[in-house]
Structure formats: C-alpha cells, structure tokens
mmCIF file of C-alpha atoms in Angstrom:
data_model
loop_
_atom_site.group_PDB
_atom_site.id
_atom_site.type_symbol
_atom_site.label_atom_id
_atom_site.label_comp_id
_atom_site.label_asym_id
_atom_site.label_seq_id
_atom_site.Cartn_x
_atom_site.Cartn_y
_atom_site.Cartn_z
ATOM 1 C CA UNK X 1341 53.905 -142.744 178.200
ATOM 2 C CA UNK X 1342 56.558 -140.067 177.736
ATOM 3 C CA UNK X 1343 57.835 -141.823 174.640
ATOM 4 C CA UNK X 1344 54.385 -141.881 173.054
ATOM 5 C CA UNK X 1345 53.817 -138.193 173.757
ATOM 6 C CA UNK X 1346 57.283 -137.303 172.454
ATOM 7 C CA UNK X 1347 56.705 -139.422 169.356
ATOM 8 C CA UNK X 1348 53.383 -137.707 168.679
ATOM 9 C CA UNK X 1349 54.975 -134.291 169.180
ATOM 10 C CA UNK X 1350 57.803 -135.218 166.821
ATOM 11 C CA UNK X 1351 55.317 -136.399 164.171
ATOM 12 C CA UNK X 1352 53.311 -133.173 164.556
ATOM 13 C CA UNK X 1353 56.469 -131.090 164.067
ATOM 14 C CA UNK X 1354 57.421 -133.077 160.972
ATOM 15 C CA UNK X 1355 53.948 -132.676 159.467
ATOM 16 C CA UNK X 1356 53.873 -128.928 160.110
ATOM 17 C CA UNK X 1357 57.366 -128.537 158.650
ATOM 18 C CA UNK X 1358 56.350 -130.538 155.617
ATOM 19 C CA UNK X 1359 53.438 -128.180 154.948
ATOM 20 C CA UNK X 1360 55.677 -125.108 155.250
ATOM 21 C CA UNK X 1361 58.275 -126.673 152.992
ATOM 22 C CA UNK X 1362 55.598 -127.494 150.420
ATOM 23 C CA UNK X 1363 54.343 -123.901 150.538
ATOM 24 C CA UNK X 1364 57.882 -122.601 150.038
ATOM 25 C CA UNK X 1365 58.431 -124.978 147.139
ATOM 26 C CA UNK X 1366 55.163 -123.870 145.531
ATOM 27 C CA UNK X 1367 56.125 -120.215 145.956
ATOM 28 C CA UNK X 1368 59.571 -120.859 144.473
ATOM 29 C CA UNK X 1369 58.022 -122.753 141.555
ATOM 30 C CA UNK X 1370 55.639 -119.874 140.868
ATOM 31 C CA UNK X 1371 58.475 -117.344 141.026
ATOM 32 C CA UNK X 1372 60.609 -119.368 138.616
ATOM 33 C CA UNK X 1373 57.673 -119.816 136.261
ATOM 34 C CA UNK X 1374 57.061 -116.065 136.177
ATOM 35 C CA UNK X 1375 60.761 -115.383 135.628
ATOM 36 C CA UNK X 1376 60.943 -117.854 132.744
ATOM 37 C CA UNK X 1377 57.803 -116.371 131.167
ATOM 38 C CA UNK X 1378 59.266 -112.877 131.457
ATOM 39 C CA UNK X 1379 62.534 -114.025 129.871
ATOM 40 C CA UNK X 1380 60.671 -115.737 127.045
ATOM 41 C CA UNK X 1381 58.590 -112.625 126.395
ATOM 42 C CA UNK X 1382 61.721 -110.471 126.414
ATOM 43 C CA UNK X 1383 63.500 -112.813 124.017
ATOM 44 C CA UNK X 1384 60.438 -112.859 121.763
ATOM 45 C CA UNK X 1385 60.351 -109.066 121.588
ATOM 46 C CA UNK X 1386 64.093 -108.930 120.828
ATOM 47 C CA UNK X 1387 63.736 -111.576 118.125
ATOM 48 C CA UNK X 1388 60.806 -109.765 116.519
ATOM 49 C CA UNK X 1389 62.736 -106.496 116.552
ATOM 50 C CA UNK X 1390 65.790 -108.141 115.005
ATOM 51 C CA UNK X 1391 63.629 -109.879 112.400
ATOM 52 C CA UNK X 1392 61.963 -106.601 111.451
ATOM 53 C CA UNK X 1393 65.376 -104.943 111.155
ATOM 54 C CA UNK X 1394 66.706 -107.708 108.911
ATOM 55 C CA UNK X 1395 63.516 -107.595 106.865
ATOM 56 C CA UNK X 1396 63.872 -103.854 106.301
ATOM 57 C CA UNK X 1397 67.542 -104.202 105.340
ATOM 58 C CA UNK X 1398 66.694 -106.967 102.875
ATOM 59 C CA UNK X 1399 63.899 -104.881 101.386
ATOM 60 C CA UNK X 1400 66.256 -101.928 100.983
ATOM 61 C CA UNK X 1401 68.840 -104.122 99.242
ATOM 62 C CA UNK X 1402 66.205 -105.581 96.932
ATOM 63 C CA UNK X 1403 64.936 -102.106 96.061
ATOM 64 C CA UNK X 1404 68.499 -100.965 95.397
ATOM 65 C CA UNK X 1405 69.088 -103.984 93.161
ATOM 66 C CA UNK X 1406 65.872 -103.261 91.258
ATOM 67 C CA UNK X 1407 66.942 -99.678 90.645
ATOM 68 C CA UNK X 1408 70.412 -100.727 89.504
ATOM 69 C CA UNK X 1409 69.030 -103.392 87.181
ATOM 70 C CA UNK X 1410 66.531 -100.915 85.714
ATOM 71 C CA UNK X 1411 69.374 -98.476 85.078
ATOM 72 C CA UNK X 1412 71.438 -101.208 83.408
ATOM 73 C CA UNK X 1413 68.471 -102.199 81.239
ATOM 74 C CA UNK X 1414 67.950 -98.598 80.149
ATOM 75 C CA UNK X 1415 71.644 -98.269 79.346
ATOM 76 C CA UNK X 1416 71.590 -101.501 77.339
ATOM 77 C CA UNK X 1417 68.470 -100.358 75.493
ATOM 78 C CA UNK X 1418 70.158 -97.062 74.562
ATOM 79 C CA UNK X 1419 73.223 -98.903 73.273
ATOM 80 C CA UNK X 1420 71.009 -101.212 71.263
ATOM 81 C CA UNK X 1421 69.118 -98.262 69.758
ATOM 82 C CA UNK X 1422 72.406 -96.555 68.870
ATOM 83 C CA UNK X 1423 73.767 -99.682 67.223
ATOM 84 C CA UNK X 1424 70.548 -100.099 65.232
ATOM 85 C CA UNK X 1425 70.710 -96.441 64.084
ATOM 86 C CA UNK X 1426 74.297 -96.857 62.896
ATOM 87 C CA UNK X 1427 73.405 -99.769 60.639
#
C-alpha cells in the first residue's frame, strides 16, 4: 500500500513539475521571440537609414556629374563657335 501511495505521489510531482517547466519554456520562447523581433526592427531601421544615406550621396554625385558635363559641353560649344568664326 505504501508503494502505491508513494508511486502516486511521485507521479503527481512529475506532472506538476512538467506543467511548470512547460510554462517556463513558453515564457522563454515568448521572450526570445520579442527579442528577435526587436533586433530585426532595429536592423531594419539601420538598413533604411544607411540606404537613404547612400541614396543621397549617389544623387549628389550624379548632380555633380551633370553640372560638370554641362560645363564641358558649354566649353566645347564655345570652342566650336570660335573655330567656326576663324574660318
């Protein structure tokens, strides 16, 4: 009789421990999920900021190249006009 009672008590302890362990695992899973989401959001913001910065730099370089090429075209046009006037 003692063995049966002890066995039942042991089973009850195991079942209650299993529930607590499951709750802890669920809580840990939720915490990790939130942490990963926060890290992803942070990385996304950093990537967007970096992309915008690169985009602005590229736009500035393109604008600078346009200005330089326009200046070169004007200079070439002046030279062409001068050479036509000399002939």
